[in-house]
Tab-separated table of C-alpha atoms in Angstrom:
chain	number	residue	atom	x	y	z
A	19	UNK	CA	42.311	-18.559	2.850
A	20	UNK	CA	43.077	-21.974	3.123
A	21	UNK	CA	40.960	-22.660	6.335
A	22	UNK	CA	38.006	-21.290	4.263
A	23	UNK	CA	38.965	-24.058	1.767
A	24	UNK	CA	39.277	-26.622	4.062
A	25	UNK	CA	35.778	-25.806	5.570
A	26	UNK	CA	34.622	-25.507	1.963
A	27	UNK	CA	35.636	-26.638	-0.785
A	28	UNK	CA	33.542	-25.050	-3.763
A	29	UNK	CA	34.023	-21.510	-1.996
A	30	UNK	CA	34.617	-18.564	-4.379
A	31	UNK	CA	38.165	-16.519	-2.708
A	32	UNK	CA	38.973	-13.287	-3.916
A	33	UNK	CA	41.614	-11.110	-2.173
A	34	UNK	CA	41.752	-7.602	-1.989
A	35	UNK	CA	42.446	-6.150	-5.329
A	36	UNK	CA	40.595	-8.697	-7.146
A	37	UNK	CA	37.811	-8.472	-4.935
A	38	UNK	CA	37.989	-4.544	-5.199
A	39	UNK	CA	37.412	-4.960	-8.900
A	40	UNK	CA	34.360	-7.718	-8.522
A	41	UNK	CA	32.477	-5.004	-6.399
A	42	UNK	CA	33.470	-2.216	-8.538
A	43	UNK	CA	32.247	-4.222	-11.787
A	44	UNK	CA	29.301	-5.581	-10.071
A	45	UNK	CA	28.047	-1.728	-9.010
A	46	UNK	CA	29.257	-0.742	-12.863
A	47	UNK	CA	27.020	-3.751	-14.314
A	48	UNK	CA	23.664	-2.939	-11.988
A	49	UNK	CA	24.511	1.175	-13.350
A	50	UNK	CA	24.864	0.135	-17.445
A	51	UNK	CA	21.142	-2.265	-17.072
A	52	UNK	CA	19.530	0.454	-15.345
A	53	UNK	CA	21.233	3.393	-17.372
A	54	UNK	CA	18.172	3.184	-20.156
A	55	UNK	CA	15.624	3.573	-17.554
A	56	UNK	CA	16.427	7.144	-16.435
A	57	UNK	CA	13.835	10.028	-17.900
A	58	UNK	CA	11.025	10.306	-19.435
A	59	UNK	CA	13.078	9.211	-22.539
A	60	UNK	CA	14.072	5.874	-21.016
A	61	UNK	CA	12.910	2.680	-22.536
A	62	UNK	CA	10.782	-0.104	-20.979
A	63	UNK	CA	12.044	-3.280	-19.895
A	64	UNK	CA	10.056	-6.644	-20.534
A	65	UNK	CA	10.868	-9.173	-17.620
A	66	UNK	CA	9.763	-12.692	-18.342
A	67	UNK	CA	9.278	-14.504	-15.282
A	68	UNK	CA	9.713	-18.390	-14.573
A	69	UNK	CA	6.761	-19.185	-15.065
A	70	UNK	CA	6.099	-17.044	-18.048
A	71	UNK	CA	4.557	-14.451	-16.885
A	72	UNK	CA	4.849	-10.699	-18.660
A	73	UNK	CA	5.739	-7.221	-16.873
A	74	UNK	CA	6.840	-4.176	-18.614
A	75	UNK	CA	8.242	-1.277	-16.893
A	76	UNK	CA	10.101	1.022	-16.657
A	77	UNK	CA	10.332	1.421	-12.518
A	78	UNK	CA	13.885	0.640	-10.913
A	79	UNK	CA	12.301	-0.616	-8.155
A	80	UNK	CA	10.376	-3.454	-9.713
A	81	UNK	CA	13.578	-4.290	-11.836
A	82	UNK	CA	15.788	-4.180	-8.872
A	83	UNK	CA	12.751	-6.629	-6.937
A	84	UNK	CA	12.286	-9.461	-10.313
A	85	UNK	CA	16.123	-9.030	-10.990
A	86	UNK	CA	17.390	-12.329	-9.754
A	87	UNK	CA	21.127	-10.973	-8.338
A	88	UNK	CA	23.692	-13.221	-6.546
A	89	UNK	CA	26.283	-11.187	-6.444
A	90	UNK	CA	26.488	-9.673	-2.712
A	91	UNK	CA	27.399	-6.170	-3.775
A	92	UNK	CA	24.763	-5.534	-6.425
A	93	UNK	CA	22.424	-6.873	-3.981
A	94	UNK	CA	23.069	-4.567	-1.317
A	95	UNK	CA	23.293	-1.497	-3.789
A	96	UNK	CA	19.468	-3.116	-4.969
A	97	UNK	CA	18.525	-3.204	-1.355
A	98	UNK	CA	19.781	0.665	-1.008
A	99	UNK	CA	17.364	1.324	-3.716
A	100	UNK	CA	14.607	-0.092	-2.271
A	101	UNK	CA	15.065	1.681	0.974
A	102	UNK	CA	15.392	4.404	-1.165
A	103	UNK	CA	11.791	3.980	-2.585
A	104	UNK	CA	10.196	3.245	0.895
A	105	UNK	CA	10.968	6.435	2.396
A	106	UNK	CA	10.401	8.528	-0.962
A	107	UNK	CA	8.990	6.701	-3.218
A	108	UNK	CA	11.296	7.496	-5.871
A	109	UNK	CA	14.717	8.080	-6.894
A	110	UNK	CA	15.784	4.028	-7.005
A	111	UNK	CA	17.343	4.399	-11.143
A	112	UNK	CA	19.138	7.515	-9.966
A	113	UNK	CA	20.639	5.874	-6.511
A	114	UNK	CA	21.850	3.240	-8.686
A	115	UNK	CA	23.267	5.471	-11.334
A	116	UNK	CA	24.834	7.397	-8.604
A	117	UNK	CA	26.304	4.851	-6.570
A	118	UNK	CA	28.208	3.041	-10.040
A	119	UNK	CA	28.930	6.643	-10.851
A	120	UNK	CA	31.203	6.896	-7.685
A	121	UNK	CA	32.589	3.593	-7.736
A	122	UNK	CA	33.481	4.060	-11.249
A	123	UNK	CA	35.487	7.186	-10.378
A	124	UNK	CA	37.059	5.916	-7.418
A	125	UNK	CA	38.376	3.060	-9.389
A	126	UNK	CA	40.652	5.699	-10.940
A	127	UNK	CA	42.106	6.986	-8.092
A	128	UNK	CA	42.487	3.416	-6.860
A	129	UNK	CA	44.362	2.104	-9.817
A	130	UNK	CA	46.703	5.526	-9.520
A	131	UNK	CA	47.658	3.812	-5.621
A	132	UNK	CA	44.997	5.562	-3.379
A	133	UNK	CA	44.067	3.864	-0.949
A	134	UNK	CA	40.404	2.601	-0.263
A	135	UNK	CA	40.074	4.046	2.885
A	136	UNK	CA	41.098	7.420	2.144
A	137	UNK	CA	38.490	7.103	-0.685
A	138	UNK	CA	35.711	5.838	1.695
A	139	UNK	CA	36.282	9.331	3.832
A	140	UNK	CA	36.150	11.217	0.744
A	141	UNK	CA	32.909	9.809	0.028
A	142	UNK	CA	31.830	10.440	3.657
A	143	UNK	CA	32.930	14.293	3.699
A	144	UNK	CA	31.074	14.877	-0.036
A	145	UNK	CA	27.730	13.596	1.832
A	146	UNK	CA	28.215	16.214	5.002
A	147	UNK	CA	28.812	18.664	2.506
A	148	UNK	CA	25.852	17.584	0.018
A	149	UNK	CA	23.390	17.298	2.968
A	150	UNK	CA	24.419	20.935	3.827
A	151	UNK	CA	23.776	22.025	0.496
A	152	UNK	CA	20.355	20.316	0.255
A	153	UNK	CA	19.157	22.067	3.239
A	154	UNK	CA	20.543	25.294	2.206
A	155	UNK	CA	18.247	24.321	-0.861
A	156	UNK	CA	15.297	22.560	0.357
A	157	UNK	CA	11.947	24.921	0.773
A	158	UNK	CA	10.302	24.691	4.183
A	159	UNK	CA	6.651	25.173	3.018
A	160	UNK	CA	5.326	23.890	-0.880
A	161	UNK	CA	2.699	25.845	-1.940
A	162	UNK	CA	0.360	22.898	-4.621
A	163	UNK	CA	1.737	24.329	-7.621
A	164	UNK	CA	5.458	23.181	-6.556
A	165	UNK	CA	3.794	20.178	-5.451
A	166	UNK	CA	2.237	19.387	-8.512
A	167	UNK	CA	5.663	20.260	-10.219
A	168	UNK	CA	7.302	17.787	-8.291
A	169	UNK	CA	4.567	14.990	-9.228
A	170	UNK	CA	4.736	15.416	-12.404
A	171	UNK	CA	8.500	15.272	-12.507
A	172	UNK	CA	8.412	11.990	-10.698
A	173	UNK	CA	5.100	10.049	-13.087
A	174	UNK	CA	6.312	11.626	-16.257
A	175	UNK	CA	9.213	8.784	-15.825
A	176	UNK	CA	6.754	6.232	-14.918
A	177	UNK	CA	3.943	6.474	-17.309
A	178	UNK	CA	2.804	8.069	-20.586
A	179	UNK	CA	2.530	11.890	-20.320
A	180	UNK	CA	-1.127	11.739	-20.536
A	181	UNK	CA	-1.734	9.689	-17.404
A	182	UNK	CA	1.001	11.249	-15.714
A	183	UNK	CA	-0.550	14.666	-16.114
A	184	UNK	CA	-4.332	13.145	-14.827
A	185	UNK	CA	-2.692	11.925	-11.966
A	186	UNK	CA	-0.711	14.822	-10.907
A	187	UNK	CA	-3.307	16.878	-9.644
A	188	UNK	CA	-4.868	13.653	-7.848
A	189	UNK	CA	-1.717	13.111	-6.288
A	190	UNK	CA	-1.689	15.981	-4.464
A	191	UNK	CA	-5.072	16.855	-3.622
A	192	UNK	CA	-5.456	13.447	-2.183
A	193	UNK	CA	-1.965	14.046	0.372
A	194	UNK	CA	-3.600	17.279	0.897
A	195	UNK	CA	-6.599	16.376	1.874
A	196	UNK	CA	-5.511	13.969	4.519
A	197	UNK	CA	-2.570	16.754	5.657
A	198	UNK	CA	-2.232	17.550	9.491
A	199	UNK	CA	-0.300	20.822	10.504
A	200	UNK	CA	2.393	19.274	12.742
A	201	UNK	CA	1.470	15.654	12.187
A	202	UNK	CA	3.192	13.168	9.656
A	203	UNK	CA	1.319	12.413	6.591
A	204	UNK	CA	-0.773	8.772	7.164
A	205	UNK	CA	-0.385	7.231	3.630
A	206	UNK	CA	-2.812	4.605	4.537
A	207	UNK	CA	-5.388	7.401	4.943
A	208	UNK	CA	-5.430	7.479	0.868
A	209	UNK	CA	-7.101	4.393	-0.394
A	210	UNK	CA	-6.282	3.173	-4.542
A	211	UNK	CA	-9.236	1.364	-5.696
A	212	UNK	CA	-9.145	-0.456	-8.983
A	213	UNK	CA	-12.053	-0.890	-11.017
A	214	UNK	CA	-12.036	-3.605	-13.966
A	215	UNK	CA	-14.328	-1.830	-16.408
A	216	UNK	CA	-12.384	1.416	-16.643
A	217	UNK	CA	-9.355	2.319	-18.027
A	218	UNK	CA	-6.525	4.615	-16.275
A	219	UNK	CA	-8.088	8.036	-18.052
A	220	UNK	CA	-11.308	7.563	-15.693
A	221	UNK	CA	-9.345	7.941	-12.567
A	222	UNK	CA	-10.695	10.346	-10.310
A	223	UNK	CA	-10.151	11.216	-6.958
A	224	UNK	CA	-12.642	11.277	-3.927
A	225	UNK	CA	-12.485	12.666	-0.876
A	226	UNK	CA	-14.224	10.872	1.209
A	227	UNK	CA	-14.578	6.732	2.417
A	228	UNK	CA	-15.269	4.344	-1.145
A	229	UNK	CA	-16.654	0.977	-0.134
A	230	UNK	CA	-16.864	-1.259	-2.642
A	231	UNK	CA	-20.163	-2.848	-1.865
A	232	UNK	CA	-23.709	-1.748	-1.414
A	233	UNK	CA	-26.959	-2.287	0.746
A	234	UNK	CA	-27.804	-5.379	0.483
A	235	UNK	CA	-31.285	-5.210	1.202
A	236	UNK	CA	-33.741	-3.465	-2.004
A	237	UNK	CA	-35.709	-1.530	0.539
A	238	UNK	CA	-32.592	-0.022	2.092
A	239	UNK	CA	-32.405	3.706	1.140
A	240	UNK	CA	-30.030	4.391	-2.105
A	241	UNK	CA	-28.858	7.660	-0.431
A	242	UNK	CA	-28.434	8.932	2.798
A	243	UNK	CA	-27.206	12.178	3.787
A	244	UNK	CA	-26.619	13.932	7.364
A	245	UNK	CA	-26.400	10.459	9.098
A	246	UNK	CA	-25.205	9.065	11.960
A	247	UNK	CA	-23.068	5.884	11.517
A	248	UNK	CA	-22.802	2.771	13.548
A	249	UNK	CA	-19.185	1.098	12.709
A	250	UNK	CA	-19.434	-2.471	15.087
A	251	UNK	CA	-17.313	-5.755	14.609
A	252	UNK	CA	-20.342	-8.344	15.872
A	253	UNK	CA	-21.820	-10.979	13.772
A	254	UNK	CA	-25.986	-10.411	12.929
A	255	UNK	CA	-26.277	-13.895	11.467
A	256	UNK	CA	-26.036	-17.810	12.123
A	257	UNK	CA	-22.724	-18.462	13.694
A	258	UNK	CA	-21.223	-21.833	13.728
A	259	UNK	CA	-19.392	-22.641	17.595
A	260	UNK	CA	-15.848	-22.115	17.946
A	261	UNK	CA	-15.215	-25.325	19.254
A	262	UNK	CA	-16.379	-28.692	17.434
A	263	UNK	CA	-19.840	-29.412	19.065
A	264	UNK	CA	-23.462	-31.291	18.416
A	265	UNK	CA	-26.799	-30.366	18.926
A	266	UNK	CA	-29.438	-33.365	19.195
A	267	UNK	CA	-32.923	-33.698	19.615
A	268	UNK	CA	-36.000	-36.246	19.578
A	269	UNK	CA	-38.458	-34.336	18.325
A	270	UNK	CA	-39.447	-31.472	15.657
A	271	UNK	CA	-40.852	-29.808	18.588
A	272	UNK	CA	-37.494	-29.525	19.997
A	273	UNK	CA	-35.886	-29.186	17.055
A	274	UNK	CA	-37.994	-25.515	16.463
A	275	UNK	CA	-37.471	-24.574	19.831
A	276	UNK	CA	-33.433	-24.485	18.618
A	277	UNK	CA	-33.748	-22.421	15.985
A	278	UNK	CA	-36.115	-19.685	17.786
A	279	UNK	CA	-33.271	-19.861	20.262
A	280	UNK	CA	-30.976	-18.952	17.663
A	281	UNK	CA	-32.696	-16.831	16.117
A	282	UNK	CA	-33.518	-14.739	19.226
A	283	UNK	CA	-30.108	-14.627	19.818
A	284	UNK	CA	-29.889	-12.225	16.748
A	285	UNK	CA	-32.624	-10.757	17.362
A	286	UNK	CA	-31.734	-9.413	20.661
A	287	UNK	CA	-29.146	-7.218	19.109
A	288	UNK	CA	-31.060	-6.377	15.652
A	289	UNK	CA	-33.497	-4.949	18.585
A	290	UNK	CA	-30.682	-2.767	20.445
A	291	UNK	CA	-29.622	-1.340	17.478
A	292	UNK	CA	-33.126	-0.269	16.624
A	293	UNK	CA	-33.600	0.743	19.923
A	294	UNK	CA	-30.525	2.903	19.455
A	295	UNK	CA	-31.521	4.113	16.144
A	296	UNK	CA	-34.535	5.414	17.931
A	297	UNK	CA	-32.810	7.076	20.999
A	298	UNK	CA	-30.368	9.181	18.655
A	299	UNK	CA	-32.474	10.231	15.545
A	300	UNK	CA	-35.887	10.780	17.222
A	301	UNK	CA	-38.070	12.875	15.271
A	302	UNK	CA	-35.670	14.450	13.138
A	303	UNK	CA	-34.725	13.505	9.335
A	304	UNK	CA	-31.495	12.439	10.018
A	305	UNK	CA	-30.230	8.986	8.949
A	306	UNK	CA	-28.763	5.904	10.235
A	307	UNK	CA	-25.647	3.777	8.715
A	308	UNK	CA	-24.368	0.231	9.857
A	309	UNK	CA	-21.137	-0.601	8.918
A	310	UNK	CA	-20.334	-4.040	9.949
A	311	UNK	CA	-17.356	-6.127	9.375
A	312	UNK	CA	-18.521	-8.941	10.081
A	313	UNK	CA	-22.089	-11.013	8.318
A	314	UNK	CA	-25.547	-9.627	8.382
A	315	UNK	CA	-28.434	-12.755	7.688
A	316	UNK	CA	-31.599	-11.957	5.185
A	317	UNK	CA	-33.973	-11.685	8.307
A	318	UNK	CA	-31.788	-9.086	10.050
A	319	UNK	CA	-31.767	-6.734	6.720
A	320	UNK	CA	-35.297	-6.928	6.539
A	321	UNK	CA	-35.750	-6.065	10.277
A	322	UNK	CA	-33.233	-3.205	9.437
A	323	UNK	CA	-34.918	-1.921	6.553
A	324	UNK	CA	-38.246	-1.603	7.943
A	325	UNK	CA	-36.746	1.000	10.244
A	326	UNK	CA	-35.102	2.974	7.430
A	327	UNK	CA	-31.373	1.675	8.246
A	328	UNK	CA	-28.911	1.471	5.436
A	329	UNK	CA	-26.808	-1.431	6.661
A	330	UNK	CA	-23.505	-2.685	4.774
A	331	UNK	CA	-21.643	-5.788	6.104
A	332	UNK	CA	-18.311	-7.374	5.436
A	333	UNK	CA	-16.431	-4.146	5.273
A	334	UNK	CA	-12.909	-4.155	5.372
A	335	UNK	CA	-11.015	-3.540	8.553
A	336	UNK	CA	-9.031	-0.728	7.319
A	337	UNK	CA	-12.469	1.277	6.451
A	338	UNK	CA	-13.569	1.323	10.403
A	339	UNK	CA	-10.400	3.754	11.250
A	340	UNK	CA	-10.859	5.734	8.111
A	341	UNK	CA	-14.663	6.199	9.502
């Protein structure tokens, strides 16, 4: 102890039984702050950031996440939690609550002359045994009743009762939806789009690909049904060069001759994908959808829209996959 001293001076030393009891209060502390949040009877914490700024919840996640802790125990229990909400998505109060819970009652035996090890393999035998038990439990296949008994077990301590039961059934026709026999569920599959004019009772669910913008053209068809889609990554407008460069000329002649250049440029592949649109749909009533992630210029909507193709550009790369 004295070497850590001498290599620093405003160190913090505490040896073994002290220390024992600054982990074991520590755990107790994070258990009695999170205690109230438990149930659908728990009460909601205001946290008042630094710079003033408002949340209210009631999640033990986000408390664990705005909680400014130092001390190195309660921060790994808080980092347990949150590892506990990545892989479930709940459960981070009751991890807490369980983890203070142990420590609490080990500090008994402790005090009585157990020793910490023996306690540590006590702790590691009750979890072969309690992992045993789960799977003795646990049912194999869910049918979307127990599913939607499950969500609303989880939201009803998360929001008012109202939303909670709206979102229920959402919930889980959304993760079935996107289910796979034999395949993991892709959460990134299911989208969560917020819209500023409505309020949380108006959520519905969709089951198919949202994009948040339109056509961007007036003549472009409103609706299209039984179409085939294009889903590209190429630019349709001006682009400016990658590297920093100059274009000069003498004249307006030369001048014009640039921008028909340019403009060809786009034109060339406005022209193959009207050329394609032709190829595929023929003489049939079937449609034909752009969606581009990257710009689309006035002149190349118009050329689009003439031929009947609903194009929408800018779309977000996590759409093209979902397409």
């Amino acid at each position: 102890m004295a070497a850590i001293k001498q290599l620093n001076p405003k160190a913090e030393v505490a040896r073994a039984g002290q220390a024992l009891d600054l982990n074991i209060s520590a755990a107790m502390g994070l258990q009695d702050v999170l205690r109230t949040n438990l149930g659908p009877k728990g009460t909601m914490k205001m946290l008042v950031g630094g710079a003033g700024d408002i949340k209210i919840t009631k999640d033990g996640n986000v408390l664990l996440h705005e909680m400014q802790i130092q001390h190195p125990t309660a921060s790994l229990i808080a980092r347990v939690a949150t590892a506990q909400d990545d892989i479930t998505g709940d459960g981070t109060t009751s991890n807490v609550l369980i983890i203070g819970e142990l420590l609490k009652q080990a500090n008994v035996y402790i005090s009585d002359g157990l020793h910490p090890r023996i306690a540590a393999e006590g702790f590691d035998l009750s979890k072969k045994k309690a992992l045993q038990v789960l799977e003795q439990m646990s049912v194999k296949k869910c049918a979307r009743d127990d599913l939607i008994n499950v969500a609303r077990t989880s939201l009803r301590t998360k929001v008012k009762n109202t939303v909670a039961d709206l979102l229920t059934e959402i919930v889980v026709d959304a993760l079935l939806a996107i289910k796979k026999e034999g395949e993991p569920l892709d959460l990134h599959m299911v989208e969560i789009m917020t819209m500023e004019h409505k309020t949380e009772m108006d959520t519905k669910l969709v089951k198919g690909l949202v994009m948040d913008h339109g056509a961007r053209h007036p003549d472009m068809p409103k609706k299209v049904s039984d179409a085939f889609i294009l889903t590209c990554n190429i630019s349709l407008e001006y682009e400016k060069s990658e590297v920093n460069s100059g274009f000069f000329y003498k004249s307006a002649d030369e001048r014009e001759k640039l921008v028909k250049a340019e403009r060809a440029f786009c034109d060339d592949k406005i022209q193959q994908i009207i050329d394609l649109k032709r190829a595929v749909v023929g003489n049939t009533d079937k449609g034909f959808v752009i969606v581009n992630q990257k710009g689309v210029d006035p002149n190349s909507l118009d050329a689009l829209a003439r031929e009947g193709i609903v194009a929408l550009r800018r779309a977000k790369p996590t759409n093209t996959p979902s397409l």
